[in-house]
Short mmCIF file of C-alpha atoms in Angstrom, two decimals:
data_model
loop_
_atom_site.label_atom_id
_atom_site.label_comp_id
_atom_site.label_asym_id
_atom_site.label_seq_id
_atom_site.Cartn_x
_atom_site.Cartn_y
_atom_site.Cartn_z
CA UNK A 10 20.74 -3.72 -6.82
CA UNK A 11 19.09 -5.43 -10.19
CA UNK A 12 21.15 -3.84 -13.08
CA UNK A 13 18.55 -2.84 -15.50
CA UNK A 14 19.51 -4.99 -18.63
CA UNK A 15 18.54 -4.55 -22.65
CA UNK A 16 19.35 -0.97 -22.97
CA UNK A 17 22.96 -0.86 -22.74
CA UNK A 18 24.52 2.12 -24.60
CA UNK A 19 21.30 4.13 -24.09
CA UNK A 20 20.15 7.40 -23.14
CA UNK A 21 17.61 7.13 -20.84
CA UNK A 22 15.99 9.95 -18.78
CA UNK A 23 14.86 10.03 -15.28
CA UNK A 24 12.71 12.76 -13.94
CA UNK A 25 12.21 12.73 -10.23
CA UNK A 26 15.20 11.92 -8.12
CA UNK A 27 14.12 10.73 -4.41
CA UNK A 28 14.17 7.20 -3.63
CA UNK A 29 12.55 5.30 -6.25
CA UNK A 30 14.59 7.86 -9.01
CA UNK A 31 18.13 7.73 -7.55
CA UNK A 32 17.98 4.23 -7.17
CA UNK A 33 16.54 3.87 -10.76
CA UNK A 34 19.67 5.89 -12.07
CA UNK A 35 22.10 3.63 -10.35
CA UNK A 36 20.12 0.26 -11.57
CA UNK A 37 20.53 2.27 -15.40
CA UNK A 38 24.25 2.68 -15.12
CA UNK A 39 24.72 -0.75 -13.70
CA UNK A 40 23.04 -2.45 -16.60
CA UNK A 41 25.35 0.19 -19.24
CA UNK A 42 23.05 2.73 -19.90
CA UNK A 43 23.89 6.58 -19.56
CA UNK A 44 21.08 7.92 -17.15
CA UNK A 45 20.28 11.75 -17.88
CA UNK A 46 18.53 12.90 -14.71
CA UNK A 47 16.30 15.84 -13.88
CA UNK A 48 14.49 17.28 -10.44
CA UNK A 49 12.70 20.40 -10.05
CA UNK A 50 14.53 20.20 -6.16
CA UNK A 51 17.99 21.48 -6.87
CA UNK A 52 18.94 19.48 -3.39
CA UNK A 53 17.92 16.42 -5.07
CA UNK A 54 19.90 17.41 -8.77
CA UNK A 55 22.95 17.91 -6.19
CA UNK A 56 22.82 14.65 -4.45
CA UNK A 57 22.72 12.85 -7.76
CA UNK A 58 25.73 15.01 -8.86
CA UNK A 59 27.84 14.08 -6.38
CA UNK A 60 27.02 10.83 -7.86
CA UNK A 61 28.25 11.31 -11.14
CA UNK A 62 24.81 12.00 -12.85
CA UNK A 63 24.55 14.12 -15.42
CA UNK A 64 21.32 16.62 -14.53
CA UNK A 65 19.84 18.38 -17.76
CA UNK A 66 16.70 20.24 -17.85
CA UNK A 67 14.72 18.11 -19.73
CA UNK A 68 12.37 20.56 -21.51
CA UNK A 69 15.12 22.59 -22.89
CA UNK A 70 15.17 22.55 -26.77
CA UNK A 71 15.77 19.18 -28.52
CA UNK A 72 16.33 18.06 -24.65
CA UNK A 73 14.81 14.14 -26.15
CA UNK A 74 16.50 14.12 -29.24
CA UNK A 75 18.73 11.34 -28.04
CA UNK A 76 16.67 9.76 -25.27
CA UNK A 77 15.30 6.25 -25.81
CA UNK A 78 12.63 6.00 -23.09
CA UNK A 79 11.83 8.65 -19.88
CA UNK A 80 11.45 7.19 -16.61
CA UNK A 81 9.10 8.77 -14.50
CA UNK A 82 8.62 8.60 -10.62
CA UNK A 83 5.59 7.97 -9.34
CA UNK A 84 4.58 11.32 -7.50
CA UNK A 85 4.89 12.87 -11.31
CA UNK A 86 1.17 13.07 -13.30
CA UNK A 87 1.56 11.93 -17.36
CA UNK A 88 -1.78 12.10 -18.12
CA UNK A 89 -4.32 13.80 -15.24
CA UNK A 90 -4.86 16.68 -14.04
CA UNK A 91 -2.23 17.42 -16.63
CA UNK A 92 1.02 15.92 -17.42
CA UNK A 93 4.00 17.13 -15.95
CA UNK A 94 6.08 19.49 -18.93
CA UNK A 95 8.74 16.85 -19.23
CA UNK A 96 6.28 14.59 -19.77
CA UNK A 97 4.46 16.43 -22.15
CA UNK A 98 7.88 17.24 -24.13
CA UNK A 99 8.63 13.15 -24.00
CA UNK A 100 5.15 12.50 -25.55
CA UNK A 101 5.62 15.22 -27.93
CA UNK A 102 8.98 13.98 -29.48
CA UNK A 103 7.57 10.44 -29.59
CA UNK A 104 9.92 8.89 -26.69
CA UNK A 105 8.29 6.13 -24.35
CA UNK A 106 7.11 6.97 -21.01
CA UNK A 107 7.76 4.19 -18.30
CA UNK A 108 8.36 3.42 -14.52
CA UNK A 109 10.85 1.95 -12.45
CA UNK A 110 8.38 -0.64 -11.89
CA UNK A 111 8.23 -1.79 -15.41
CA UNK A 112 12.49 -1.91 -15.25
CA UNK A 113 12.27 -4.10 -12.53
CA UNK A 114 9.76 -6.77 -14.19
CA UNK A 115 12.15 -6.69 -17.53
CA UNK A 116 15.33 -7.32 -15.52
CA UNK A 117 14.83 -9.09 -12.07
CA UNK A 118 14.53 -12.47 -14.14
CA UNK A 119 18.51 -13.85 -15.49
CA UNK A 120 20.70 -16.35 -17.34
CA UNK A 121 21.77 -17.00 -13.52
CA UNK A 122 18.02 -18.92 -12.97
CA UNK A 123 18.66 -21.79 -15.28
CA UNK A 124 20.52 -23.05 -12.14
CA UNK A 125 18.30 -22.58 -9.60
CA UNK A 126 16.14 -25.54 -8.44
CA UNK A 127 13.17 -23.49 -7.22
CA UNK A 128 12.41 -20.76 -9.17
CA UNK A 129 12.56 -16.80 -7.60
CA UNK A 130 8.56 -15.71 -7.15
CA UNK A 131 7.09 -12.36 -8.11
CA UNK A 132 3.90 -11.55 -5.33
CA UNK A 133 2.49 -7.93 -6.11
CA UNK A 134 -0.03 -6.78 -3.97
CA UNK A 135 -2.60 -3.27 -5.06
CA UNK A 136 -5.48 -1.65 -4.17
CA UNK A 137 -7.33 1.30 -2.21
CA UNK A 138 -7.15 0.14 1.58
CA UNK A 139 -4.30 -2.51 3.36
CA UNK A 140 -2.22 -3.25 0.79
CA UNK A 141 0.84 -2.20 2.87
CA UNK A 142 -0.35 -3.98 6.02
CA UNK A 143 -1.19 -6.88 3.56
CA UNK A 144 2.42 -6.92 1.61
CA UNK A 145 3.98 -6.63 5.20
CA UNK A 146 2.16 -9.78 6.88
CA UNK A 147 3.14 -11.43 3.38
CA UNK A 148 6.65 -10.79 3.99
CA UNK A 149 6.29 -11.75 7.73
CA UNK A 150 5.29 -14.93 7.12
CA UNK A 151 7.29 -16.02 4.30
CA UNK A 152 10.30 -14.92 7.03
CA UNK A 153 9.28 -16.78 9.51
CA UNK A 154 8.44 -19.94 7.79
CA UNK A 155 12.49 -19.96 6.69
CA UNK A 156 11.83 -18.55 3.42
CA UNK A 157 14.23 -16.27 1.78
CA UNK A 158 11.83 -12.96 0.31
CA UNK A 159 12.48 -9.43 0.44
CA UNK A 160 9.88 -6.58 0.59
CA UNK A 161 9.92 -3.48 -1.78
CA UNK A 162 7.89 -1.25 -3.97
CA UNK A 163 5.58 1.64 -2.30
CA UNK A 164 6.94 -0.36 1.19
CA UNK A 165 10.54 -1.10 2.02
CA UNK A 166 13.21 -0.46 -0.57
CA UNK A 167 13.01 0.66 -4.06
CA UNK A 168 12.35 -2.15 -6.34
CA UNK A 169 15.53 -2.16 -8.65
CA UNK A 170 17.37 -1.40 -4.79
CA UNK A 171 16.99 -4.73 -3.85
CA UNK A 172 19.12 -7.72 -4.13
CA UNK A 173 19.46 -10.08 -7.14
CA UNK A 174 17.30 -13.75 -6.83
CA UNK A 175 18.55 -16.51 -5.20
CA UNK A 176 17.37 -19.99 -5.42
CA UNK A 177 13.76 -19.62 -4.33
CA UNK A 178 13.43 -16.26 -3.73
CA UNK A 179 10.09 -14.09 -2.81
CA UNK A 180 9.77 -10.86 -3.58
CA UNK A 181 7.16 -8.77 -1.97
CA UNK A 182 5.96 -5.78 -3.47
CA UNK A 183 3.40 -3.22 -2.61
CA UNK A 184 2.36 -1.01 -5.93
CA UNK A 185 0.02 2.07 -5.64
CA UNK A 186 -2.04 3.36 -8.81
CA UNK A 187 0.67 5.40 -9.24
CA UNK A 188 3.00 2.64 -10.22
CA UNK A 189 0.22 0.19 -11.98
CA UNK A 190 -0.96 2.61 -14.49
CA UNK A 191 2.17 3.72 -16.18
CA UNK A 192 4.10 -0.23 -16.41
CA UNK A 193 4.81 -1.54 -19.52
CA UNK A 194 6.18 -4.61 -18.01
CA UNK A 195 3.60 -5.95 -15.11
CA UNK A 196 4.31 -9.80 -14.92
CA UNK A 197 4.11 -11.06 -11.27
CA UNK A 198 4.23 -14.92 -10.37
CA UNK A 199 0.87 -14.15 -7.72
CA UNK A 200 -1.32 -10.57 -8.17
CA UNK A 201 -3.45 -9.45 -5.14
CA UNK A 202 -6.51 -7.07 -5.01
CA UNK A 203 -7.69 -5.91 -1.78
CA UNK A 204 -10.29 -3.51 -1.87
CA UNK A 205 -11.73 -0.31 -4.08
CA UNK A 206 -12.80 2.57 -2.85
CA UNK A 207 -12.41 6.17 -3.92
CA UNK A 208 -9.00 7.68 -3.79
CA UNK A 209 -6.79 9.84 -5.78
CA UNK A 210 -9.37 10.98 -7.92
CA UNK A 211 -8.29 13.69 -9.81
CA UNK A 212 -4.67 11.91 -10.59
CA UNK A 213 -6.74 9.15 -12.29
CA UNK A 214 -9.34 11.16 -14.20
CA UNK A 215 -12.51 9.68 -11.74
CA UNK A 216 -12.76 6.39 -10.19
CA UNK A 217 -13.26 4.41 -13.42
CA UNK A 218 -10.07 5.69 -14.45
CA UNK A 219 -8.69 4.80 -10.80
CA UNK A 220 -10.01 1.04 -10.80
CA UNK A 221 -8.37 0.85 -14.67
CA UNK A 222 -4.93 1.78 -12.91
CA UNK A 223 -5.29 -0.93 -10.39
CA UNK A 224 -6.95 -3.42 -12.87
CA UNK A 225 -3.51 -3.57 -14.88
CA UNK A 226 -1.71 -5.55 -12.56
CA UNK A 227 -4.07 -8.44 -13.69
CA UNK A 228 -4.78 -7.64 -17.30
CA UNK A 229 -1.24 -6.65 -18.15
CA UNK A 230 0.67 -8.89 -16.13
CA UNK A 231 -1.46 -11.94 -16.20
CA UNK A 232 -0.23 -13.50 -13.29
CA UNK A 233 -0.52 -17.30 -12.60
CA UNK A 234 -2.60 -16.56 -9.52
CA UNK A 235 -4.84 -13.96 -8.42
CA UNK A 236 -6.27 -13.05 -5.23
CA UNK A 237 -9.36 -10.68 -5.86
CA UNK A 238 -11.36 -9.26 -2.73
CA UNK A 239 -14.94 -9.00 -3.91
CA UNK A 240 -16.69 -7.14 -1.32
CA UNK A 241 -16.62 -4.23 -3.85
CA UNK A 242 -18.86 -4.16 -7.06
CA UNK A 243 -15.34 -3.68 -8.88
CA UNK A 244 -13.45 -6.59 -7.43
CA UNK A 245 -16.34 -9.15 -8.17
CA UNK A 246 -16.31 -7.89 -11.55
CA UNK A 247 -12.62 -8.12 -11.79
CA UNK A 248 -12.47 -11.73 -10.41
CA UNK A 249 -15.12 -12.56 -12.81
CA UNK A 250 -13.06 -11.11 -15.84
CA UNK A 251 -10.29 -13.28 -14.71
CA UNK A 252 -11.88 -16.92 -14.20
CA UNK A 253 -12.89 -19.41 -16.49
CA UNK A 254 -15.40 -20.96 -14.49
CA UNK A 255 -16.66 -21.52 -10.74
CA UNK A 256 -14.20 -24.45 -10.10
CA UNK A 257 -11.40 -21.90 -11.69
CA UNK A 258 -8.80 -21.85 -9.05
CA UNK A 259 -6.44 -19.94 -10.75
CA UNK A 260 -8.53 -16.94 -8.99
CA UNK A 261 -8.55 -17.30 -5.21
CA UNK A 262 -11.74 -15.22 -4.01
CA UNK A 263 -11.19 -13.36 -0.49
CA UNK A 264 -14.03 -11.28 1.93
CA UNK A 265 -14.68 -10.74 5.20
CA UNK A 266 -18.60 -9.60 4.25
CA UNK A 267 -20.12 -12.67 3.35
CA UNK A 268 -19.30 -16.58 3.55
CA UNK A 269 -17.62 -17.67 -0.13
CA UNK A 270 -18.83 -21.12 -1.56
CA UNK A 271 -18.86 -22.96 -4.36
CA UNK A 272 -16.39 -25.54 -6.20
CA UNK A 273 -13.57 -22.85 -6.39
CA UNK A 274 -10.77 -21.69 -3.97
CA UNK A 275 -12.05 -19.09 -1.21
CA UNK A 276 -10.94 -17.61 2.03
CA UNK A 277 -13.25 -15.47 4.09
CA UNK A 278 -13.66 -14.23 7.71
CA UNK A 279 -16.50 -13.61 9.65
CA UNK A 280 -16.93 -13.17 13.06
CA UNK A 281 -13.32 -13.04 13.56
CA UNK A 282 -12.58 -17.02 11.84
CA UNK A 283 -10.51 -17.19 9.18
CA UNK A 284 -11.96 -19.69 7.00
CA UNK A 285 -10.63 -21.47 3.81
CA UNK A 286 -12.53 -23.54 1.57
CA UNK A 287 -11.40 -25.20 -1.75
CA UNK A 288 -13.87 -27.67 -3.90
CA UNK A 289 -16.32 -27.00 -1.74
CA UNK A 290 -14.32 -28.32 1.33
CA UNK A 291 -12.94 -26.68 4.49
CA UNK A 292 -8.82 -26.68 3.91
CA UNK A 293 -7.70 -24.53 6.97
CA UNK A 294 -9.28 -22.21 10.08
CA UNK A 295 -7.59 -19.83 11.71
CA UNK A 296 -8.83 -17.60 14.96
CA UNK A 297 -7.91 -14.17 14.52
CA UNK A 298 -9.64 -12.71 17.27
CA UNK A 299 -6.65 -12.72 19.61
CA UNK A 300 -3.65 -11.86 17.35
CA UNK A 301 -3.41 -8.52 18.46
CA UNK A 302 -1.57 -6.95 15.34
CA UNK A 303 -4.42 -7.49 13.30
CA UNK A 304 -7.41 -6.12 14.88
CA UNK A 305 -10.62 -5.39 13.37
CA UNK A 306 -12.54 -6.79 9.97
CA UNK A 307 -10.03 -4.33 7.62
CA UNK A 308 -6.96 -6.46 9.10
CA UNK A 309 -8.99 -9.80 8.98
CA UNK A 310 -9.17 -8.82 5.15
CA UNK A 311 -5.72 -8.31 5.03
CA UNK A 312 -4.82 -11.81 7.14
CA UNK A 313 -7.19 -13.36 4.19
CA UNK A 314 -5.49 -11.91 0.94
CA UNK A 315 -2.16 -13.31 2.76
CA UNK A 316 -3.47 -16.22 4.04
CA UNK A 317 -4.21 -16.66 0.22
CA UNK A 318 -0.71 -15.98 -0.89
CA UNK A 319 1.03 -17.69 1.32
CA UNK A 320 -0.95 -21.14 0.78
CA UNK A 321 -0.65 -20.34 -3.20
CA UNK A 322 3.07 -20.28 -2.47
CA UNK A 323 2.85 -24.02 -0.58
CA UNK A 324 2.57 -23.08 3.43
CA UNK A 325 0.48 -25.31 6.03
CA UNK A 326 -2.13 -23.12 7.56
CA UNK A 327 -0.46 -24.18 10.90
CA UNK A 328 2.66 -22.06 10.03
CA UNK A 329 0.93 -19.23 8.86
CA UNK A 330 -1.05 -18.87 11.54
CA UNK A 331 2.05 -18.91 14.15
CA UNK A 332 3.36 -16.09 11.94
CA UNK A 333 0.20 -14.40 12.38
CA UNK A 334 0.89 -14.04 16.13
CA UNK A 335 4.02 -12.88 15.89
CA UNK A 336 2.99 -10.09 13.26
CA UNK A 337 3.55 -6.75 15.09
CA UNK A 338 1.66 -4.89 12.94
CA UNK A 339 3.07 -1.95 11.26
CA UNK A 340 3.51 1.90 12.05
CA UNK A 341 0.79 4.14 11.86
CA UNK A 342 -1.58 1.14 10.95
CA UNK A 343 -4.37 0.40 13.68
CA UNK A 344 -0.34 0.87 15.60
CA UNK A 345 -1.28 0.57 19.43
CA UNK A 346 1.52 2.26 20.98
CA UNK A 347 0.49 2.60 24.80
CA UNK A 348 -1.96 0.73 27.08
CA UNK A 349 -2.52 2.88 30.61
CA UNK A 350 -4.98 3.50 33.22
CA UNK A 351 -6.99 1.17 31.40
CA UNK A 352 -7.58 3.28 28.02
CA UNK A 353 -5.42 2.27 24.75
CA UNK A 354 -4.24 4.52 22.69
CA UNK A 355 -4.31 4.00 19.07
CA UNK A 356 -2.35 5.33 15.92
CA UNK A 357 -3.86 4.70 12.58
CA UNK A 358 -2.70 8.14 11.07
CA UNK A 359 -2.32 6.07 7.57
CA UNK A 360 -6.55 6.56 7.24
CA UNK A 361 -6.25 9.02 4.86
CA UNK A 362 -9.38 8.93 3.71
CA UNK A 363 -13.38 8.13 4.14
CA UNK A 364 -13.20 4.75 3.47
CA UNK A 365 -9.91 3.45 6.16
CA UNK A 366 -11.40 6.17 9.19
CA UNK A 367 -14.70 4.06 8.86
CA UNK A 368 -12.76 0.42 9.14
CA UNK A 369 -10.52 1.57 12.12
CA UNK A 370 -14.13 3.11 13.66
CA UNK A 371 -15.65 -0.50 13.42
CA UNK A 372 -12.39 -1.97 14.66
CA UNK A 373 -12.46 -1.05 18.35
CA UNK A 374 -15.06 0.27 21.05
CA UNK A 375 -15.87 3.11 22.84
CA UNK A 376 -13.58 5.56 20.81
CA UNK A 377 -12.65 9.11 21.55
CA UNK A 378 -11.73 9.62 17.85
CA UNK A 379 -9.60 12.46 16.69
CA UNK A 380 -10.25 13.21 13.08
CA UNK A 381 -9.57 16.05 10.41
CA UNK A 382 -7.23 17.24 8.19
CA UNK A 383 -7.34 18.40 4.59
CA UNK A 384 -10.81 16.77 3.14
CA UNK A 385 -10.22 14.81 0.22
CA UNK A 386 -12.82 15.39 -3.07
CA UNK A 387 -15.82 13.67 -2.46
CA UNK A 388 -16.34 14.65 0.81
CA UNK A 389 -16.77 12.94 4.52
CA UNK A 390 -19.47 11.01 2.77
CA UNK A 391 -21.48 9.03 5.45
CA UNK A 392 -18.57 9.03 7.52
CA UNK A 393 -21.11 9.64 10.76
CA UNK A 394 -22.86 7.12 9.72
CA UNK A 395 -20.33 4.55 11.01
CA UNK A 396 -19.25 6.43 14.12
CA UNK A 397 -21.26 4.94 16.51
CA UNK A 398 -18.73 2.88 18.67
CA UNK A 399 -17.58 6.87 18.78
CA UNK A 400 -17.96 8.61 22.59
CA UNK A 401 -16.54 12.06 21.25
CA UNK A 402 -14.32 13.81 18.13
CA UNK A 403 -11.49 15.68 18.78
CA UNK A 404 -10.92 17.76 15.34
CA UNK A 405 -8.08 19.48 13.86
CA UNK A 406 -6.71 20.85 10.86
CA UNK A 407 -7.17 24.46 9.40
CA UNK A 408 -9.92 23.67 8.18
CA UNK A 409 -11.74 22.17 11.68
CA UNK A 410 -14.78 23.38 11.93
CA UNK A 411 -16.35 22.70 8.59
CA UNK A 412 -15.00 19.20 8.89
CA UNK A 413 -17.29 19.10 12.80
CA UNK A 414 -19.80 20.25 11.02
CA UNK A 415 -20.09 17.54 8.78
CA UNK A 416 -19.74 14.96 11.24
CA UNK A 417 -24.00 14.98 12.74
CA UNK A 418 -25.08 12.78 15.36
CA UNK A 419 -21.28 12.98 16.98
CA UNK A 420 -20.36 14.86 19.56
CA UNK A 421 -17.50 16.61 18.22
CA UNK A 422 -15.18 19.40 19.72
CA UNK A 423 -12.87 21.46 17.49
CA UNK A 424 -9.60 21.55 18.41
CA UNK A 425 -7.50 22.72 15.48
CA UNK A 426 -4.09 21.47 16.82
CA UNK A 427 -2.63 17.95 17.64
CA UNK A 428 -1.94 18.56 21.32
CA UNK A 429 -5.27 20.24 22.12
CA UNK A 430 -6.81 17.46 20.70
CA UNK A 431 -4.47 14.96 22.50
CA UNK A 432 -4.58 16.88 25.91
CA UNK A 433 -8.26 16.74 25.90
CA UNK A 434 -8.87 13.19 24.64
CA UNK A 435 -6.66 12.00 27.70
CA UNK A 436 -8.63 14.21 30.03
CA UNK A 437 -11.65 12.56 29.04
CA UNK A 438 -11.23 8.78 28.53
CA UNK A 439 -12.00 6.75 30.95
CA UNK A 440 -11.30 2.94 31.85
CA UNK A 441 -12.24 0.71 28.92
CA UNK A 442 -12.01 3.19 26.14
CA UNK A 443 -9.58 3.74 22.85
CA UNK A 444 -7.95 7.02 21.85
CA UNK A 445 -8.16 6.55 18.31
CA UNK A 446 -6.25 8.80 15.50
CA UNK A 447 -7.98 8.37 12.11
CA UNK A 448 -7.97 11.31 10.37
CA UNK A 449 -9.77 10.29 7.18
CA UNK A 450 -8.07 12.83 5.37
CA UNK A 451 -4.36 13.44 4.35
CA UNK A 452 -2.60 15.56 6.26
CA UNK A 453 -0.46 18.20 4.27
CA UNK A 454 -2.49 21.33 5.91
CA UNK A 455 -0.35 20.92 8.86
CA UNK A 456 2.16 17.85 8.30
CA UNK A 457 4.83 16.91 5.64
CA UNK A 458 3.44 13.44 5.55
CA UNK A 459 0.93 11.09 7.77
CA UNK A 460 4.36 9.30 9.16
CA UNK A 461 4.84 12.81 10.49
CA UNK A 462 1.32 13.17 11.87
CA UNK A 463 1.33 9.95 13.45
CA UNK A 464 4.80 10.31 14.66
CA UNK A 465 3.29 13.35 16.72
CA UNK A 466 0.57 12.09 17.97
CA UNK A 467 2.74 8.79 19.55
CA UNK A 468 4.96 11.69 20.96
CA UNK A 469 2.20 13.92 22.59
CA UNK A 470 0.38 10.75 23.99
CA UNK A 471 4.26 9.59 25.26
CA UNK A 472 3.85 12.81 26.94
CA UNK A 473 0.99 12.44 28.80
CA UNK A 474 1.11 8.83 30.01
CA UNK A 475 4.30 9.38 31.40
CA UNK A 476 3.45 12.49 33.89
#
């Protein structure tokens, strides 16, 4: 746990008490503060409790006439579509909203580090698309080289749950827009952008307000060293806004959609090589076409924003790439999870939206693609459009047959349900061809979560290739 330090003797509230809330209430009393929690979930008021935390309803009358700050999870909207009531009340009586995040960046650092000979690094990574996969492979490496880290944030454990630094630490953390956009304290040793593209829309106010969220991490926190992908309008911009100059490398440029030159520090992919250049020089190569837990150009991405990292941080590309090949990808990911009768069955129930279905559709071949779910705003797009490695869609969700509909050129069956789609996907492939699940949309019109989706789907198919 990192005791959350300067507000000892405080009041501080926390509204939202699952993982990222209880744990922020235990890092509060650590550090001496008096933690005044609230959940709408009366399960979740009880298991703090039995804790010892005192639960108040915190927009009660003069409920923040006491508190110092509110700490907010990040499920909980302060600003758009509207702010949660106890967020309204906090901005009302002129108390500070914050995050756990923002804790976590004012504490992690202590009086213990004046002893340490290497200093404990900060690597946060953000964006729309593979910043899991990408904080993951970051982790993996960093393990595998000998290197003490630990992984937390949106991924692993809460990020005042885990441990205090030791000499040399590296700490790993995945942040969504969620967690960017509310920080006060953003101040990681290496920042990393992956990609842009639209998402959570109507949390953020419109995709302006989305890229602003993300954007933080860098303008806030001014890390030492930034890894921007630029394949987007926004992160070219962003990279830009950061750099002093071409031969700036300070600002390591990634892509896999076009060959980076120039004086600065770049790593790109194409055609499955990993390729880094610095001063205009070739510094490393690595073959990605055979490490099977990153396939297609959306993992080569996320093998170049690490590759970047983990070379900021001091490793040889020859150890990074022999981490590479021992990455096992992670669940629900472009997750292969059987190989039989000569058709592989994928789960990549994690595309939740337009922009991940199309890179695990350009990722494999001859795909018999199940798809649907409840649409996110702004549509399927031209989600078609980039379906042509597809044989034949198997859709579900309640809302099935609109989603078919919009899918024209592609031979595309409804099938409402899971195992209808499943069932008929294995009755159809043939040698040489994927069972693919990305849904490109999220998928609480019939699951709690996309774990649970996916974790269904590698059940059903469990099913079938066993008879």
């Amino acid at each position: 746990m990192i005791p959350v330090l300067g507000l000892t003797g405080q009041k501080i509230a926390v509204l939202g008490l699952g993982r990222s809330g209880l744990a922020t209430a235990r890092a509060l009393r650590a550090g001496g503060a008096e933690a005044i929690c609230w959940d709408d979930n009366a399960a979740a008021r009880e298991r703090a409790e039995e804790e010892g935390f005192t639960c108040l309803k915190l927009t009660r009358q003069g409920a923040f006439d006491d508190i110092a700050t509110l700490i907010v999870s990040p499920g909980i909207p302060h600003l758009y579509p509207a702010p949660n009531p106890v967020v309204a009340a906090a901005l009302s009586a002129g108390v500070p909203v914050d995050n756990d995040i923002s804790l976590f960046f004012r504490s992690f650092a202590t009086r213990d580090w004046d002893n340490f000979e290497t200093m404990p690094k900060v690597v946060a990574v953000t964006g729309s698309n593979g910043k899991s996969t990408t904080s993951a492979l970051i982790h993996h490496v960093l393990d595998h080289s000998g290197r003490r880290t630990q992984l937390a944030g949106n991924i692993g454990r809460g990020v005042l749950d885990i441990d205090p630094a030791e000499d040399g630490d590296v700490v790993v953390l995945e942040l969504s827009s969620y967690q960017t956009e509310l920080a006060r304290s953003l101040t990681p040793d290496i920042a990393v952008f992956t990609n842009l593209s639209p998402d959570h829309l109507d949390r953020h106010g419109g995709l302006g307000g989305y890229f602003a969220a993300k954007r933080r991490l860098f303008a806030e926190g001014g890390p030492d060293r930034a890894v921007i992908g630029v394949d987007e309008a926004e992160g070219s911009f962003l990279a830009n806004q950061l750099s002093m100059g071409p031969s700036d490398d300070r600002v390591l440029r990634i892509s896999v959609d076009q060959k980076l030159s120039g004086p600065g520090w770049n790593v790109f992919a194409k055609k499955g090589f990993l390729s880094e250049y610095r001063k205009g020089r070739q510094a490393g190569s690595i073959d990605l076409r055979n490490i099977k837990g990153l396939p297609g150009a959306h993992n080569h991405q996320n093998a170049c924003a690490a590759y970047a990292v983990c070379r900021s941080l001091g490793l040889a590309p020859r150890v990074i790439e022999q981490a590479f090949h021992s990455f096992g990808g992670l669940p629900h990911r472009s997750q292969i999870i059987a190989e039989t009768g000569g058709v592989t069955f994928v789960n990549d129930s994690k595309a939740t939206n337009v922009d991940a279905a199309q890179k695990a559709l350009g990722a494999f071949k001859r795909i018999r693609w199940i798809c649907g779910g409840l649409e996110k705003e702004g549509g399927l797009g031209d989600l078609a459009n980039h379906a042509g490695e597809v044989v034949k869609a198997y859709v579900i969700g309640r809302e099935a047959a609109n989603f078919a509909m919009q899918l024209t050129g592609v031979d595309a069956e409804v099938c409402s349900t899971m195992d209808v789609a499943v069932a008929k996907a294995v009755q159809d492939a043939q040698d040489g061809e994927v069972v693919l699940l990305a849904p490109a949309a999220a998928s609480f019109d019939q699951y709690d979560s996309f774990e649970k989706r996916g974790e269904d789907f590698i059940q059903l198919v469990q099913n079938h290739t066993k008879r």
